[in-house]
Protein backbone atom coordinates (compact mmCIF):
# COMPACT_ATOMS: atom_id res chain seq x y z
CA UNK A 1 0.00 0.00 0.00
CA UNK A 2 2.76 2.37 0.99
CA UNK A 3 4.65 2.05 -2.34
CA UNK A 4 1.59 2.62 -4.47
CA UNK A 5 2.00 5.87 -6.38
CA UNK A 6 -0.52 8.53 -5.45
CA UNK A 7 -2.27 9.79 -8.57
CA UNK A 8 -3.88 13.18 -8.11
CA UNK A 9 -4.42 14.22 -11.67
CA UNK A 10 -4.39 12.61 -15.10
CA UNK A 11 -0.98 12.39 -16.75
CA UNK A 12 -1.66 14.66 -19.67
CA UNK A 13 -2.27 17.64 -17.50
CA UNK A 14 -0.15 20.75 -18.05
CA UNK A 15 1.14 22.49 -15.01
CA UNK A 16 3.30 25.51 -14.41
CA UNK A 17 4.29 26.25 -10.87
CA UNK A 18 5.81 28.86 -8.61
CA UNK A 19 7.87 31.62 -10.13
CA UNK A 20 7.36 30.36 -13.66
CA UNK A 21 3.59 30.52 -13.32
CA UNK A 22 3.79 33.99 -11.88
CA UNK A 23 6.13 35.37 -14.51
CA UNK A 24 4.22 33.72 -17.32
CA UNK A 25 0.95 35.29 -16.21
CA UNK A 26 2.53 38.67 -15.67
CA UNK A 27 4.12 38.56 -19.08
CA UNK A 28 0.83 37.72 -20.75
CA UNK A 29 -0.94 40.56 -18.95
CA UNK A 30 1.82 42.98 -19.86
CA UNK A 31 1.60 41.91 -23.48
CA UNK A 32 -2.10 42.79 -23.50
CA UNK A 33 -1.37 46.24 -22.09
CA UNK A 34 1.48 46.72 -24.57
CA UNK A 35 -0.87 45.84 -27.39
CA UNK A 36 -3.49 48.52 -26.72
CA UNK A 37 -1.04 51.17 -25.56
CA UNK A 38 -0.53 52.76 -28.97
CA UNK A 39 -4.22 53.60 -29.25
CA UNK A 40 -4.35 55.71 -26.07
CA UNK A 41 -5.33 59.32 -26.26
CA UNK A 42 -6.19 61.77 -28.99
CA UNK A 43 -3.02 61.03 -30.92
CA UNK A 44 -3.37 57.27 -30.54
CA UNK A 45 -3.46 55.09 -33.62
CA UNK A 46 -6.23 52.79 -34.81
CA UNK A 47 -6.06 49.06 -35.27
CA UNK A 48 -7.40 47.04 -38.14
CA UNK A 49 -8.69 43.67 -37.08
CA UNK A 50 -9.49 41.01 -39.63
CA UNK A 51 -11.68 38.12 -38.57
CA UNK A 52 -11.30 34.55 -39.87
CA UNK A 53 -14.18 35.30 -42.23
CA UNK A 54 -12.33 38.38 -43.48
CA UNK A 55 -14.59 40.88 -41.83
CA UNK A 56 -12.74 44.04 -41.00
CA UNK A 57 -13.05 46.19 -37.91
CA UNK A 58 -11.10 49.42 -37.68
CA UNK A 59 -11.08 50.83 -34.20
CA UNK A 60 -9.26 52.66 -31.47
CA UNK A 61 -11.48 51.31 -28.72
CA UNK A 62 -9.65 49.16 -26.19
CA UNK A 63 -12.54 46.85 -25.34
CA UNK A 64 -13.37 46.24 -29.00
CA UNK A 65 -9.77 45.46 -29.92
CA UNK A 66 -9.38 42.96 -27.12
CA UNK A 67 -12.71 41.33 -27.84
CA UNK A 68 -11.92 40.91 -31.53
CA UNK A 69 -8.47 39.47 -30.79
CA UNK A 70 -9.88 36.24 -29.35
CA UNK A 71 -7.28 36.06 -26.63
CA UNK A 72 -6.79 32.61 -25.12
CA UNK A 73 -4.24 32.93 -22.37
CA UNK A 74 -6.11 32.70 -19.05
CA UNK A 75 -4.37 35.66 -17.39
CA UNK A 76 -4.67 37.77 -20.52
CA UNK A 77 -8.37 36.92 -20.58
CA UNK A 78 -8.73 38.45 -17.16
CA UNK A 79 -7.37 41.67 -18.60
CA UNK A 80 -9.96 41.52 -21.36
CA UNK A 81 -12.62 41.11 -18.71
CA UNK A 82 -11.69 44.31 -16.90
CA UNK A 83 -11.91 46.19 -20.19
CA UNK A 84 -15.40 44.77 -20.64
CA UNK A 85 -16.38 45.71 -17.10
CA UNK A 86 -15.07 49.22 -17.64
CA UNK A 87 -17.12 49.39 -20.82
CA UNK A 88 -20.34 48.30 -19.15
CA UNK A 89 -19.85 50.31 -15.97
CA UNK A 90 -18.65 53.60 -17.46
CA UNK A 91 -18.57 53.18 -21.23
CA UNK A 92 -15.08 54.66 -21.57
CA UNK A 93 -11.55 54.27 -20.25
CA UNK A 94 -11.10 50.72 -21.50
CA UNK A 95 -7.58 51.26 -22.82
CA UNK A 96 -6.52 53.03 -19.64
CA UNK A 97 -7.74 50.29 -17.29
CA UNK A 98 -5.81 47.61 -19.15
CA UNK A 99 -2.69 49.75 -19.29
CA UNK A 100 -2.76 50.49 -15.58
CA UNK A 101 -3.24 46.81 -14.73
CA UNK A 102 -0.36 45.85 -17.04
CA UNK A 103 1.91 48.45 -15.51
CA UNK A 104 1.00 47.43 -11.96
CA UNK A 105 2.12 43.92 -12.83
CA UNK A 106 5.26 45.05 -14.58
CA UNK A 107 6.22 47.12 -11.55
CA UNK A 108 5.34 44.24 -9.26
CA UNK A 109 7.99 42.20 -11.01
CA UNK A 110 10.60 44.67 -9.86
CA UNK A 111 9.45 44.10 -6.30
CA UNK A 112 9.40 40.35 -6.77
CA UNK A 113 13.02 40.62 -7.91
CA UNK A 114 13.75 42.31 -4.61
CA UNK A 115 12.29 39.23 -2.93
CA UNK A 116 9.20 40.99 -1.69
CA UNK A 117 6.40 38.48 -1.26
CA UNK A 118 3.44 38.79 -3.63
CA UNK A 119 0.97 39.09 -0.77
CA UNK A 120 2.84 42.12 0.56
CA UNK A 121 2.76 43.69 -2.88
CA UNK A 122 -0.94 42.94 -3.20
CA UNK A 123 -1.57 44.49 0.20
CA UNK A 124 0.39 47.61 -0.71
CA UNK A 125 -1.51 47.93 -3.97
CA UNK A 126 -4.80 47.59 -2.17
CA UNK A 127 -3.87 50.28 0.32
CA UNK A 128 -2.81 52.52 -2.56
CA UNK A 129 -6.05 51.94 -4.45
CA UNK A 130 -8.10 52.81 -1.40
CA UNK A 131 -6.07 55.93 -0.85
CA UNK A 132 -6.69 56.89 -4.49
CA UNK A 133 -10.44 56.66 -3.97
CA UNK A 134 -10.10 58.89 -0.96
CA UNK A 135 -8.03 61.45 -2.87
CA UNK A 136 -10.41 61.34 -5.82
CA UNK A 137 -13.36 62.03 -3.55
CA UNK A 138 -11.49 64.97 -2.18
CA UNK A 139 -10.33 66.59 -5.39
CA UNK A 140 -13.07 65.74 -7.90
CA UNK A 141 -15.11 68.70 -9.10
CA UNK A 142 -18.77 68.82 -8.29
CA UNK A 143 -21.07 69.69 -11.18
CA UNK A 144 -24.80 70.27 -11.32
CA UNK A 145 -27.09 68.57 -13.86
CA UNK A 146 -27.53 71.96 -15.53
CA UNK A 147 -23.84 72.38 -16.30
CA UNK A 148 -24.45 71.67 -19.95
CA UNK A 149 -21.19 73.25 -20.97
CA UNK A 150 -19.12 70.94 -18.79
CA UNK A 151 -21.19 67.92 -19.80
CA UNK A 152 -20.50 68.75 -23.44
CA UNK A 153 -16.80 69.03 -22.73
CA UNK A 154 -16.85 65.65 -21.04
CA UNK A 155 -18.63 64.26 -24.10
CA UNK A 156 -16.05 65.83 -26.41
CA UNK A 157 -13.06 64.59 -24.42
CA UNK A 158 -14.34 61.04 -24.88
CA UNK A 159 -14.53 61.57 -28.65
CA UNK A 160 -11.22 63.37 -29.15
CA UNK A 161 -8.96 61.45 -31.48
CA UNK A 162 -11.71 59.17 -32.81
CA UNK A 163 -13.36 59.28 -36.22
CA UNK A 164 -16.16 61.22 -34.57
CA UNK A 165 -13.82 64.11 -33.81
CA UNK A 166 -14.63 66.10 -36.93
CA UNK A 167 -18.21 66.60 -35.77
CA UNK A 168 -17.64 66.34 -32.05
CA UNK A 169 -19.37 69.62 -31.20
CA UNK A 170 -22.53 68.45 -32.85
CA UNK A 171 -22.28 64.95 -31.42
CA UNK A 172 -21.66 66.34 -27.95
CA UNK A 173 -24.79 68.42 -28.25
CA UNK A 174 -26.80 65.38 -29.34
CA UNK A 175 -25.37 63.23 -26.56
CA UNK A 176 -25.96 65.75 -23.78
CA UNK A 177 -29.47 66.50 -24.96
CA UNK A 178 -30.28 62.81 -25.21
CA UNK A 179 -28.90 61.82 -21.83
CA UNK A 180 -30.53 64.75 -20.08
CA UNK A 181 -33.86 63.82 -21.53
CA UNK A 182 -33.72 60.35 -19.99
CA UNK A 183 -32.03 61.42 -16.75
CA UNK A 184 -34.34 61.18 -13.81
CA UNK A 185 -33.77 60.83 -10.11
CA UNK A 186 -30.02 60.29 -10.52
CA UNK A 187 -30.76 57.41 -12.84
CA UNK A 188 -30.10 56.96 -16.54
CA UNK A 189 -31.04 53.92 -18.58
CA UNK A 190 -29.06 54.17 -21.78
CA UNK A 191 -31.26 51.45 -23.28
CA UNK A 192 -33.84 54.18 -23.74
CA UNK A 193 -31.64 55.59 -26.48
CA UNK A 194 -31.87 53.58 -29.67
CA UNK A 195 -28.97 53.83 -32.09
CA UNK A 196 -29.84 53.33 -35.74
CA UNK A 197 -27.50 53.56 -38.71
CA UNK A 198 -27.91 54.85 -42.22
CA UNK A 199 -25.35 54.49 -44.98
CA UNK A 200 -25.15 57.28 -47.48
CA UNK A 201 -25.07 60.78 -46.14
CA UNK A 202 -22.15 62.29 -44.22
CA UNK A 203 -21.54 61.86 -40.50
CA UNK A 204 -22.44 65.52 -39.96
CA UNK A 205 -26.04 64.62 -40.85
CA UNK A 206 -26.33 62.42 -37.78
CA UNK A 207 -29.51 63.35 -35.93
CA UNK A 208 -31.31 62.97 -32.64
CA UNK A 209 -34.94 62.06 -33.05
CA UNK A 210 -37.40 62.28 -30.26
CA UNK A 211 -39.17 58.99 -30.82
CA UNK A 212 -38.23 55.70 -32.45
CA UNK A 213 -36.67 55.16 -35.85
CA UNK A 214 -36.85 51.74 -37.49
CA UNK A 215 -34.72 50.74 -40.47
CA UNK A 216 -37.89 49.47 -42.12
CA UNK A 217 -39.96 50.69 -45.01
CA UNK A 218 -43.71 50.37 -45.29
CA UNK A 219 -44.47 47.01 -46.88
CA UNK A 220 -46.46 48.39 -49.78
CA UNK A 221 -46.19 51.51 -51.90
CA UNK A 222 -49.95 51.89 -51.79
CA UNK A 223 -49.88 52.57 -48.08
CA UNK A 224 -49.87 56.15 -46.79
CA UNK A 225 -46.40 57.64 -46.29
CA UNK A 226 -47.47 59.82 -43.37
CA UNK A 227 -49.92 58.93 -40.63
CA UNK A 228 -50.98 61.58 -38.13
CA UNK A 229 -52.41 60.63 -34.71
CA UNK A 230 -51.09 57.14 -35.13
CA UNK A 231 -52.89 54.31 -33.40
CA UNK A 232 -50.45 51.46 -33.42
CA UNK A 233 -50.92 47.71 -33.35
CA UNK A 234 -47.92 45.64 -32.29
CA UNK A 235 -48.17 41.97 -33.19
CA UNK A 236 -45.68 39.14 -33.07
CA UNK A 237 -47.57 36.60 -35.21
CA UNK A 238 -47.49 36.51 -39.02
CA UNK A 239 -50.15 38.03 -41.21
CA UNK A 240 -49.78 35.44 -43.92
CA UNK A 241 -51.28 32.38 -45.45
CA UNK A 242 -49.90 29.23 -44.00
CA UNK A 243 -47.19 28.01 -46.31
CA UNK A 244 -48.56 24.67 -47.54
CA UNK A 245 -45.13 23.51 -48.75
CA UNK A 246 -43.72 23.61 -45.25
CA UNK A 247 -46.55 23.28 -42.82
CA UNK A 248 -48.98 20.77 -44.20
CA UNK A 249 -49.62 18.40 -47.00
CA UNK A 250 -52.90 18.74 -48.78
CA UNK A 251 -54.09 16.56 -51.58
CA UNK A 252 -56.16 18.27 -54.15
CA UNK A 253 -57.67 16.51 -57.14
CA UNK A 254 -59.92 19.08 -58.74
CA UNK A 255 -59.60 22.81 -59.53
CA UNK A 256 -62.66 23.40 -57.37
CA UNK A 257 -60.96 21.88 -54.36
CA UNK A 258 -57.93 24.10 -54.88
CA UNK A 259 -60.14 27.15 -55.18
CA UNK A 260 -61.99 26.11 -52.07
CA UNK A 261 -58.76 25.78 -50.16
CA UNK A 262 -57.48 29.16 -51.33
CA UNK A 263 -60.80 30.81 -50.50
CA UNK A 264 -60.61 29.39 -47.02
CA UNK A 265 -57.10 30.74 -46.50
CA UNK A 266 -58.12 34.11 -47.90
CA UNK A 267 -61.00 34.25 -45.51
CA UNK A 268 -58.63 33.71 -42.59
CA UNK A 269 -56.42 36.58 -43.70
CA UNK A 270 -59.46 38.76 -44.30
CA UNK A 271 -60.68 38.06 -40.79
CA UNK A 272 -57.28 38.95 -39.38
CA UNK A 273 -57.21 42.28 -41.15
CA UNK A 274 -60.86 42.90 -40.20
CA UNK A 275 -59.86 42.44 -36.56
CA UNK A 276 -57.06 44.97 -37.01
CA UNK A 277 -59.44 47.42 -38.68
CA UNK A 278 -62.00 47.04 -35.92
CA UNK A 279 -59.51 48.39 -33.40
CA UNK A 280 -59.37 51.61 -35.45
CA UNK A 281 -55.63 51.21 -35.79
CA UNK A 282 -53.88 52.99 -38.64
CA UNK A 283 -50.38 51.54 -38.16
CA UNK A 284 -49.25 47.92 -37.82
CA UNK A 285 -45.80 46.79 -36.71
CA UNK A 286 -45.44 43.08 -37.19
CA UNK A 287 -42.54 41.02 -35.90
CA UNK A 288 -43.19 38.36 -38.54
CA UNK A 289 -44.15 38.39 -42.20
CA UNK A 290 -47.05 40.11 -43.96
CA UNK A 291 -47.95 38.46 -47.24
CA UNK A 292 -49.14 40.06 -50.47
CA UNK A 293 -52.80 39.55 -49.84
CA UNK A 294 -52.60 40.96 -46.32
CA UNK A 295 -50.57 43.88 -47.67
CA UNK A 296 -53.26 44.53 -50.24
CA UNK A 297 -56.00 44.54 -47.63
CA UNK A 298 -54.03 46.75 -45.26
CA UNK A 299 -53.28 49.24 -48.06
CA UNK A 300 -56.94 49.30 -49.01
CA UNK A 301 -57.79 50.14 -45.42
CA UNK A 302 -55.24 52.98 -45.47
CA UNK A 303 -53.10 51.31 -42.83
CA UNK A 304 -49.31 51.80 -42.66
CA UNK A 305 -47.49 48.54 -41.95
CA UNK A 306 -43.94 47.26 -41.44
CA UNK A 307 -42.96 43.61 -41.27
CA UNK A 308 -40.14 41.62 -39.69
CA UNK A 309 -39.50 44.22 -37.03
CA UNK A 310 -36.81 42.96 -34.63
CA UNK A 311 -38.01 41.77 -31.23
CA UNK A 312 -35.85 44.34 -29.46
CA UNK A 313 -37.45 47.07 -31.55
CA UNK A 314 -40.93 45.71 -30.83
CA UNK A 315 -40.15 46.04 -27.13
CA UNK A 316 -38.85 49.56 -27.59
CA UNK A 317 -42.01 50.44 -29.54
CA UNK A 318 -44.19 49.04 -26.79
CA UNK A 319 -42.37 51.09 -24.17
CA UNK A 320 -42.42 54.23 -26.30
CA UNK A 321 -46.01 54.14 -27.51
CA UNK A 322 -47.66 52.53 -24.52
CA UNK A 323 -48.92 49.68 -26.70
CA UNK A 324 -48.84 45.97 -25.90
CA UNK A 325 -47.30 43.31 -28.08
CA UNK A 326 -50.17 41.00 -29.01
CA UNK A 327 -49.37 37.35 -29.65
CA UNK A 328 -52.82 36.09 -30.33
CA UNK A 329 -55.43 37.43 -32.71
CA UNK A 330 -58.21 36.94 -30.18
CA UNK A 331 -56.45 39.27 -27.72
CA UNK A 332 -56.33 42.11 -30.22
CA UNK A 333 -58.46 45.04 -29.09
CA UNK A 334 -58.28 48.80 -29.11
CA UNK A 335 -57.07 48.83 -25.51
CA UNK A 336 -53.80 47.21 -26.59
CA UNK A 337 -52.92 49.97 -29.06
CA UNK A 338 -50.02 52.36 -28.74
CA UNK A 339 -50.07 56.02 -29.68
CA UNK A 340 -47.79 58.46 -31.43
CA UNK A 341 -48.36 61.85 -33.00
CA UNK A 342 -46.80 60.93 -36.29
CA UNK A 343 -45.59 57.88 -38.16
CA UNK A 344 -43.85 58.50 -41.45
CA UNK A 345 -41.52 56.93 -43.96
CA UNK A 346 -38.39 58.90 -44.79
CA UNK A 347 -35.79 57.96 -47.38
CA UNK A 348 -32.06 58.38 -46.77
CA UNK A 349 -29.99 57.41 -49.76
CA UNK A 350 -31.33 54.11 -50.99
CA UNK A 351 -32.86 53.09 -47.71
CA UNK A 352 -36.18 53.95 -46.19
CA UNK A 353 -36.77 54.39 -42.49
CA UNK A 354 -39.92 54.59 -40.43
CA UNK A 355 -40.01 57.45 -37.93
CA UNK A 356 -42.37 57.25 -34.99
CA UNK A 357 -42.49 60.69 -33.39
CA UNK A 358 -44.35 62.29 -30.54
CA UNK A 359 -44.52 59.08 -28.52
CA UNK A 360 -46.42 58.81 -25.30
CA UNK A 361 -43.19 58.20 -23.43
CA UNK A 362 -40.97 61.26 -23.89
CA UNK A 363 -37.91 59.19 -22.96
CA UNK A 364 -38.00 57.30 -26.24
CA UNK A 365 -35.09 58.61 -28.28
CA UNK A 366 -33.15 57.53 -31.33
CA UNK A 367 -29.79 58.67 -32.59
CA UNK A 368 -29.63 58.04 -36.32
CA UNK A 369 -25.99 57.88 -37.39
CA UNK A 370 -25.29 58.75 -40.99
CA UNK A 371 -21.99 57.91 -42.63
CA UNK A 372 -20.34 56.96 -45.89
CA UNK A 373 -19.26 53.40 -45.08
CA UNK A 374 -20.13 50.72 -42.56
CA UNK A 375 -16.69 50.94 -40.92
CA UNK A 376 -17.04 54.64 -40.28
CA UNK A 377 -20.57 54.27 -38.97
CA UNK A 378 -19.50 51.50 -36.59
CA UNK A 379 -16.58 53.52 -35.24
CA UNK A 380 -18.83 56.55 -34.81
CA UNK A 381 -21.26 54.37 -32.94
CA UNK A 382 -18.50 53.25 -30.55
CA UNK A 383 -17.43 56.86 -29.98
CA UNK A 384 -21.03 57.91 -29.37
CA UNK A 385 -21.56 55.08 -26.93
CA UNK A 386 -18.39 56.13 -25.04
CA UNK A 387 -19.69 59.64 -25.00
CA UNK A 388 -23.18 58.63 -23.83
CA UNK A 389 -21.50 56.61 -21.10
CA UNK A 390 -19.32 59.43 -19.79
CA UNK A 391 -22.11 61.99 -19.81
CA UNK A 392 -24.52 59.73 -17.98
CA UNK A 393 -21.83 58.75 -15.52
CA UNK A 394 -21.00 62.42 -14.86
CA UNK A 395 -24.67 63.19 -14.33
CA UNK A 396 -25.20 60.24 -12.01
CA UNK A 397 -22.25 61.00 -9.73
CA UNK A 398 -22.19 64.76 -10.29
CA UNK A 399 -18.38 64.54 -10.26
CA UNK A 400 -15.70 65.14 -12.88
CA UNK A 401 -11.89 65.26 -12.97
CA UNK A 402 -9.27 66.86 -15.21
CA UNK A 403 -8.01 64.65 -18.08
CA UNK A 404 -4.78 64.75 -20.07
CA UNK A 405 -3.00 62.82 -17.32
CA UNK A 406 -3.54 65.58 -14.74
CA UNK A 407 -5.52 63.49 -12.30
CA UNK A 408 -3.07 60.59 -12.57
CA UNK A 409 -0.14 62.91 -11.80
CA UNK A 410 -1.90 64.37 -8.80
CA UNK A 411 -2.85 60.94 -7.48
CA UNK A 412 0.73 59.75 -7.90
CA UNK A 413 2.12 62.76 -6.07
CA UNK A 414 -0.23 62.39 -3.12
CA UNK A 415 0.26 58.64 -2.99
CA UNK A 416 4.02 59.06 -2.65
CA UNK A 417 3.56 61.45 0.25
CA UNK A 418 1.10 59.07 1.85
CA UNK A 419 3.49 56.13 1.32
CA UNK A 420 6.04 57.70 3.59
CA UNK A 421 3.81 56.90 6.53
CA UNK A 422 3.91 53.18 5.75
CA UNK A 423 6.35 50.40 6.56
CA UNK A 424 9.24 49.82 4.16
CA UNK A 425 7.87 47.10 1.89
CA UNK A 426 4.36 48.46 1.61
CA UNK A 427 5.80 51.85 0.90
CA UNK A 428 7.69 50.39 -2.05
CA UNK A 429 4.45 48.89 -3.38
CA UNK A 430 2.63 52.20 -3.01
CA UNK A 431 5.44 53.92 -4.89
CA UNK A 432 5.21 51.40 -7.70
CA UNK A 433 1.46 51.99 -7.78
CA UNK A 434 2.07 55.71 -8.14
CA UNK A 435 4.48 55.21 -11.00
CA UNK A 436 2.00 52.87 -12.71
CA UNK A 437 -0.50 55.73 -12.79
CA UNK A 438 2.10 57.92 -14.49
CA UNK A 439 2.09 55.46 -17.35
CA UNK A 440 -1.05 57.27 -18.62
CA UNK A 441 0.48 60.76 -19.08
CA UNK A 442 3.75 59.31 -20.33
CA UNK A 443 1.95 57.24 -22.98
CA UNK A 444 -0.23 60.20 -23.99
CA UNK A 445 3.04 62.05 -24.62
CA UNK A 446 4.75 59.16 -26.37
CA UNK A 447 1.81 58.55 -28.70
CA UNK A 448 1.90 62.22 -29.67
CA UNK A 449 5.58 62.03 -30.52
CA UNK A 450 6.67 63.98 -27.45
CA UNK A 451 9.42 62.95 -25.08
CA UNK A 452 7.71 61.12 -22.23
CA UNK A 453 10.50 61.81 -19.74
CA UNK A 454 10.50 65.54 -20.39
CA UNK A 455 6.73 65.64 -20.12
CA UNK A 456 6.67 63.67 -16.86
CA UNK A 457 9.40 65.83 -15.34
CA UNK A 458 7.59 69.03 -16.17
CA UNK A 459 4.25 67.65 -14.99
CA UNK A 460 5.81 66.53 -11.72
CA UNK A 461 7.33 69.88 -11.01
CA UNK A 462 4.06 71.69 -11.72
CA UNK A 463 2.15 69.36 -9.43
CA UNK A 464 4.80 69.72 -6.73
CA UNK A 465 4.32 73.45 -6.86
CA UNK A 466 0.60 73.09 -6.28
CA UNK A 467 -0.78 73.15 -9.82
CA UNK A 468 -3.08 70.17 -9.39
CA UNK A 469 -4.82 70.59 -12.74
CA UNK A 470 -1.63 70.59 -14.78
CA UNK A 471 -1.92 68.06 -17.59
CA UNK A 472 -0.80 67.49 -21.12
CA UNK A 473 -3.00 69.38 -23.55
CA UNK A 474 -2.67 67.58 -26.84
CA UNK A 475 -4.57 70.24 -28.75
CA UNK A 476 -1.47 72.43 -28.48
CA UNK A 477 1.08 69.99 -26.97
CA UNK A 478 1.50 72.21 -23.93
CA UNK A 479 1.55 71.38 -20.27
CA UNK A 480 -1.04 73.57 -18.69
CA UNK A 481 -4.22 73.73 -16.67
CA UNK A 482 -6.32 71.20 -18.53
CA UNK A 483 -9.55 72.20 -16.85
CA UNK A 484 -9.18 75.55 -18.54
CA UNK A 485 -8.41 73.72 -21.76
CA UNK A 486 -11.67 71.87 -21.17
CA UNK A 487 -10.22 68.37 -21.13
CA UNK A 488 -12.56 66.84 -18.60
CA UNK A 489 -13.46 63.28 -17.72
CA UNK A 490 -15.94 61.66 -15.38
CA UNK A 491 -14.78 60.75 -11.89
CA UNK A 492 -16.19 57.25 -12.34
CA UNK A 493 -13.74 56.46 -15.20
CA UNK A 494 -10.90 56.80 -12.72
CA UNK A 495 -12.47 55.13 -9.69
CA UNK A 496 -13.60 52.17 -11.79
CA UNK A 497 -10.29 51.84 -13.63
CA UNK A 498 -8.24 51.98 -10.45
CA UNK A 499 -10.34 49.45 -8.60
CA UNK A 500 -10.56 46.94 -11.47
CA UNK A 501 -6.89 47.28 -12.40
CA UNK A 502 -5.84 46.71 -8.80
CA UNK A 503 -8.15 43.75 -8.42
CA UNK A 504 -6.91 41.96 -11.50
CA UNK A 505 -3.25 42.74 -10.82
CA UNK A 506 -3.56 41.38 -7.29
CA UNK A 507 -5.41 38.33 -8.46
CA UNK A 508 -2.73 37.52 -11.04
CA UNK A 509 0.03 38.18 -8.50
CA UNK A 510 -1.37 35.66 -6.07
CA UNK A 511 -1.37 32.81 -8.57
CA UNK A 512 1.60 30.47 -8.20
CA UNK A 513 0.23 27.38 -9.83
CA UNK A 514 -1.50 26.97 -13.18
CA UNK A 515 -3.06 23.60 -13.81
CA UNK A 516 -4.62 23.11 -17.21
CA UNK A 517 -6.46 19.95 -18.07
CA UNK A 518 -5.70 18.58 -21.50
CA UNK A 519 -9.31 18.86 -22.59
CA UNK A 520 -8.76 22.58 -22.43
CA UNK A 521 -5.47 22.73 -24.28
CA UNK A 522 -6.38 26.16 -25.51
CA UNK A 523 -5.91 27.42 -22.00
CA UNK A 524 -2.19 26.85 -22.33
CA UNK A 525 -1.86 27.33 -26.03
CA UNK A 526 -2.08 31.06 -25.65
CA UNK A 527 0.67 31.12 -23.07
CA UNK A 528 3.77 33.02 -24.06
CA UNK A 529 6.96 31.01 -24.28
CA UNK A 530 9.42 31.47 -21.47
CA UNK A 531 12.01 32.54 -24.04
CA UNK A 532 9.98 35.68 -24.56
CA UNK A 533 11.20 37.06 -21.26
CA UNK A 534 13.65 39.84 -21.63
P1 LIG B 1 -9.61 55.00 -23.19
O1 LIG B 1 -10.04 53.76 -23.91
O2 LIG B 1 -8.84 54.67 -21.95
O3 LIG B 1 -10.72 55.96 -22.96
P2 LIG B 1 -8.67 56.91 -25.11
O4 LIG B 1 -7.93 56.57 -26.34
O5 LIG B 1 -10.07 57.35 -25.24
O6 LIG B 1 -8.55 55.68 -24.14
O7 LIG B 1 -7.82 58.02 -24.36
C1 LIG B 1 -8.22 58.56 -23.14
C2 LIG B 1 -7.14 59.47 -22.59
O8 LIG B 1 -6.92 60.59 -23.47
C3 LIG B 1 -7.55 60.06 -21.26
O9 LIG B 1 -6.48 59.97 -20.35
C4 LIG B 1 -7.88 61.50 -21.59
O10 LIG B 1 -7.67 62.38 -20.51
C5 LIG B 1 -6.92 61.77 -22.71
N1 LIG B 1 -7.30 62.91 -23.55
C6 LIG B 1 -8.46 63.13 -24.20
N2 LIG B 1 -8.43 64.29 -24.88
C7 LIG B 1 -7.22 64.85 -24.64
C8 LIG B 1 -6.55 66.06 -25.06
N3 LIG B 1 -7.15 66.92 -25.84
N4 LIG B 1 -5.30 66.27 -24.61
C9 LIG B 1 -4.70 65.39 -23.80
N5 LIG B 1 -5.25 64.24 -23.38
C10 LIG B 1 -6.49 63.97 -23.79
MG1 LIG C 1 -11.83 57.01 -24.32
mmCIF file with all atom_site columns, C-alpha atoms in Angstrom, residues 157 227 253 356 386 412 457 514 526:
data_model
loop_
_atom_site.group_PDB
_atom_site.id
_atom_site.type_symbol
_atom_site.label_atom_id
_atom_site.label_alt_id
_atom_site.label_comp_id
_atom_site.label_asym_id
_atom_site.label_entity_id
_atom_site.label_seq_id
_atom_site.pdbx_PDB_ins_code
_atom_site.Cartn_x
_atom_site.Cartn_y
_atom_site.Cartn_z
_atom_site.occupancy
_atom_site.B_iso_or_equiv
_atom_site.pdbx_formal_charge
_atom_site.auth_seq_id
_atom_site.auth_comp_id
_atom_site.auth_asym_id
_atom_site.auth_atom_id
_atom_site.pdbx_PDB_model_num
ATOM 1 C CA . UNK A 1 157 ? -13.060 64.592 -24.423 1.00 0.00 ? 157 UNK A CA 1
ATOM 2 C CA . UNK A 1 227 ? -49.922 58.926 -40.629 1.00 0.00 ? 227 UNK A CA 1
ATOM 3 C CA . UNK A 1 253 ? -57.666 16.505 -57.136 1.00 0.00 ? 253 UNK A CA 1
ATOM 4 C CA . UNK A 1 356 ? -42.366 57.249 -34.989 1.00 0.00 ? 356 UNK A CA 1
ATOM 5 C CA . UNK A 1 386 ? -18.393 56.134 -25.038 1.00 0.00 ? 386 UNK A CA 1
ATOM 6 C CA . UNK A 1 412 ? 0.734   59.753 -7.902  1.00 0.00 ? 412 UNK A CA 1
ATOM 7 C CA . UNK A 1 457 ? 9.397   65.827 -15.341 1.00 0.00 ? 457 UNK A CA 1
ATOM 8 C CA . UNK A 1 514 ? -1.502  26.972 -13.180 1.00 0.00 ? 514 UNK A CA 1
ATOM 9 C CA . UNK A 1 526 ? -2.085  31.056 -25.655 1.00 0.00 ? 526 UNK A CA 1
#
